[in-house]
Coordinates of C-alpha atoms and ligand atoms in Angstrom, one line a residue:
X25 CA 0.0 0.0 0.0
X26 CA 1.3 3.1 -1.0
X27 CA 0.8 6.5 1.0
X28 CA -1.0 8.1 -2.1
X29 CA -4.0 4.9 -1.1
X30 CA -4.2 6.0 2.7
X31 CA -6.6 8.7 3.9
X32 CA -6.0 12.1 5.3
X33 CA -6.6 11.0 8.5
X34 CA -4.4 7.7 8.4
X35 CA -1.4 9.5 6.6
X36 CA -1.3 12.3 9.4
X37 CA -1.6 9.3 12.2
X38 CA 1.3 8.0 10.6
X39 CA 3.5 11.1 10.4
X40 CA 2.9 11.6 13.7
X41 CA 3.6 8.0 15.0
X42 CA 6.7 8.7 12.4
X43 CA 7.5 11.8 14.5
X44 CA 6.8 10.1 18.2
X45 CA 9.2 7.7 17.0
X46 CA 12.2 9.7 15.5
X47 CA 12.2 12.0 18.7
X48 CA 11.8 8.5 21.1
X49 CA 14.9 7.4 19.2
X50 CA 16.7 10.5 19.4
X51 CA 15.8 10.8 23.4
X52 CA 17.4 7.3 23.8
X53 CA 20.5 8.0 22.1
X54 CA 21.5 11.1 23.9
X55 CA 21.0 9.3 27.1
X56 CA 23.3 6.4 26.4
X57 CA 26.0 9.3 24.9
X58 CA 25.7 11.6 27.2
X59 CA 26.7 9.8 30.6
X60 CA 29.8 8.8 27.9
X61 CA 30.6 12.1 27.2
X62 CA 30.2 13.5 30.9
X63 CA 32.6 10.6 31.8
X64 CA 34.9 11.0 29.6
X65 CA 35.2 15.3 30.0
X66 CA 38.0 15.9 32.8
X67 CA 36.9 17.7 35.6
X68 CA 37.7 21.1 36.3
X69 CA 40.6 21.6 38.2
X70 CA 41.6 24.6 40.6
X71 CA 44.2 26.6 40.3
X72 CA 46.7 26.4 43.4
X73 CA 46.8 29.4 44.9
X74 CA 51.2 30.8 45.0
X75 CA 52.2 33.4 47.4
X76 CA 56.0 33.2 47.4
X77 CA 58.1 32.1 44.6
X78 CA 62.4 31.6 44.8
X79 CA 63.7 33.5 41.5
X80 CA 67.7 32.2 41.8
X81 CA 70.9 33.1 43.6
X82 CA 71.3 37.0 43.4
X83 CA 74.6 36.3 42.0
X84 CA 72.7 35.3 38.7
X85 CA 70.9 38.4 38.5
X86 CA 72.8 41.1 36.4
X87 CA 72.0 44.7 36.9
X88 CA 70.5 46.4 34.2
X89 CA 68.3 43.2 33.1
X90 CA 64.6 41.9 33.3
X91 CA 63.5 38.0 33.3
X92 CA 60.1 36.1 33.3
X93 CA 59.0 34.0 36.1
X94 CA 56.7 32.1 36.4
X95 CA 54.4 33.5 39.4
X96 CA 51.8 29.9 39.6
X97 CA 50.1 30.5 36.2
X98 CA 51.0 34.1 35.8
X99 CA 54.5 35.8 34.2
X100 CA 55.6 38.5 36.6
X101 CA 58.6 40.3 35.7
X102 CA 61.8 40.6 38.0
X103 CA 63.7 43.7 37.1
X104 CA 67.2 44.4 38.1
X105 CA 68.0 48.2 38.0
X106 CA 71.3 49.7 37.1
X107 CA 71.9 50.7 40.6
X108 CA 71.0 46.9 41.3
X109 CA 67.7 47.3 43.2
X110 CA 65.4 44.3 42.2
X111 CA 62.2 45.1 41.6
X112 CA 59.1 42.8 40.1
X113 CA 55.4 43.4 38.8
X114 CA 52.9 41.5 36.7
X115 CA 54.3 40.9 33.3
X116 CA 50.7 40.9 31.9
X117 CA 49.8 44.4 29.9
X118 CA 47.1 46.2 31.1
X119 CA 45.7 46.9 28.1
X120 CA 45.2 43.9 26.3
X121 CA 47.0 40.7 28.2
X122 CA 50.3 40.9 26.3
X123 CA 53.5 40.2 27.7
X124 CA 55.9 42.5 28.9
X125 CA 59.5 42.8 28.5
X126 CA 62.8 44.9 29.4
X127 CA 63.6 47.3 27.6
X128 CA 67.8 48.1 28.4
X129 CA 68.0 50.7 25.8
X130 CA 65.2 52.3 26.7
X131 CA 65.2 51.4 30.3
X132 CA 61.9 51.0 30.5
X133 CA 59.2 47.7 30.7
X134 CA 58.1 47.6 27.3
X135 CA 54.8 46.1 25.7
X136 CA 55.4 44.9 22.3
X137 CA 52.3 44.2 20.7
X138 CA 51.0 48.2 20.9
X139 CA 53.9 49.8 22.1
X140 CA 53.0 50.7 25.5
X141 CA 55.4 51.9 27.9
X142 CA 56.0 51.5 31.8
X143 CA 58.8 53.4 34.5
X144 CA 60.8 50.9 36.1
X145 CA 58.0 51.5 39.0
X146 CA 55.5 49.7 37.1
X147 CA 53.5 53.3 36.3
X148 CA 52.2 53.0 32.6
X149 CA 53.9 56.1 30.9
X150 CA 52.8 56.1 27.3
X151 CA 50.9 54.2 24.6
X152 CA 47.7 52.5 25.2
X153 CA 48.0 50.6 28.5
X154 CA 45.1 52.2 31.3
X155 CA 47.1 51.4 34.5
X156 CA 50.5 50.5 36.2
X157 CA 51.2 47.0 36.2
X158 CA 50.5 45.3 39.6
X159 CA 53.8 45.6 41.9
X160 CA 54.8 41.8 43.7
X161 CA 57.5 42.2 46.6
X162 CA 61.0 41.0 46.3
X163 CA 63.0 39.7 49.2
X164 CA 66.6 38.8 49.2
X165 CA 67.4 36.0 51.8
X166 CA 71.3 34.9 52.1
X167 CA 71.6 34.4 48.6
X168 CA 68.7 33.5 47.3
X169 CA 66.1 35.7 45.8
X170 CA 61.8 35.5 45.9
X171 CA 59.0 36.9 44.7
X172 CA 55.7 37.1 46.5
X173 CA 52.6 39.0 46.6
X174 CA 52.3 42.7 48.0
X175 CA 48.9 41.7 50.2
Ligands
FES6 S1 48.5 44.9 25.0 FE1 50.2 46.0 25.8 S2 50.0 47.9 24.8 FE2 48.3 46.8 24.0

């Protein structure tokens, strides 16, 4: 029998049973795959929370330089001044996330991607960048040097 023999009412029935069906079939399949799926996604993990970090031997720091750390996740930048004060903020731009560098020839903490410009105090002083880049405290013990958090 083809559908051009059935009825109006009998061809409507059977799209609908045809509909009941497809979305029955559909229902079972996303709850067999999706316990799968949920299984097989890693959890979310935390980030562990770092308030003190050792940088090196002071020894190994010349003056006049700038290196990245690694603060947890975050770069912070360690900063050795020409008169040898040490000296560290976030190495993340304020303006759009990039990160910072030292500039020795212009003695300055220099963002590359939109030329934005910060003092050797962290205070953004040209180009795009909104505010100073956040200060982290360095303390020299013996011979080894760390970086931790202001507060
Ligand atoms: S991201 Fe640093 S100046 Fe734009």
């Amino acid at each position: 029998m083809n559908n051009n023999a059935l009825s109006q009412p009998e061809r409507s029935k059977r799209d609908f049973l045809k509909i009941l069906f497809s979305g029955g079939l559909i229902a079972l399949v996303g709850s067999v795959l999706y316990p799968i799926f949920a299984y097989l996604k890693p959890p979310k993990q935390s980030e562990v929370e770092v308030s003190s970090v050792k940088v090196g031997k002071l020894k190994d720091i010349e003056n006049e330089s700038g290196q990245i750390i690694k603060f947890g996740s975050k770069p912070v930048i360690l900063i050795r001044t020409t008169q040898g004060d040490l000296r560290a903020f976030s190495a993340t731009c304020t303006h759009l996330d990039c990160t910072v560098q030292y500039r020795k020839d212009m003695g300055m903490i220099w963002c590359a991607c939109h030329n934005g410009k910060y003092d050797l105090t962290g205070r953004n002083v040209s180009g795009p960048p909104p505010r100073p880049l956040t200060e982290f405290r360095v303390v020299v013990q013996g011979e080894d040097v760390f970086v931790s958090k202001t507060s």
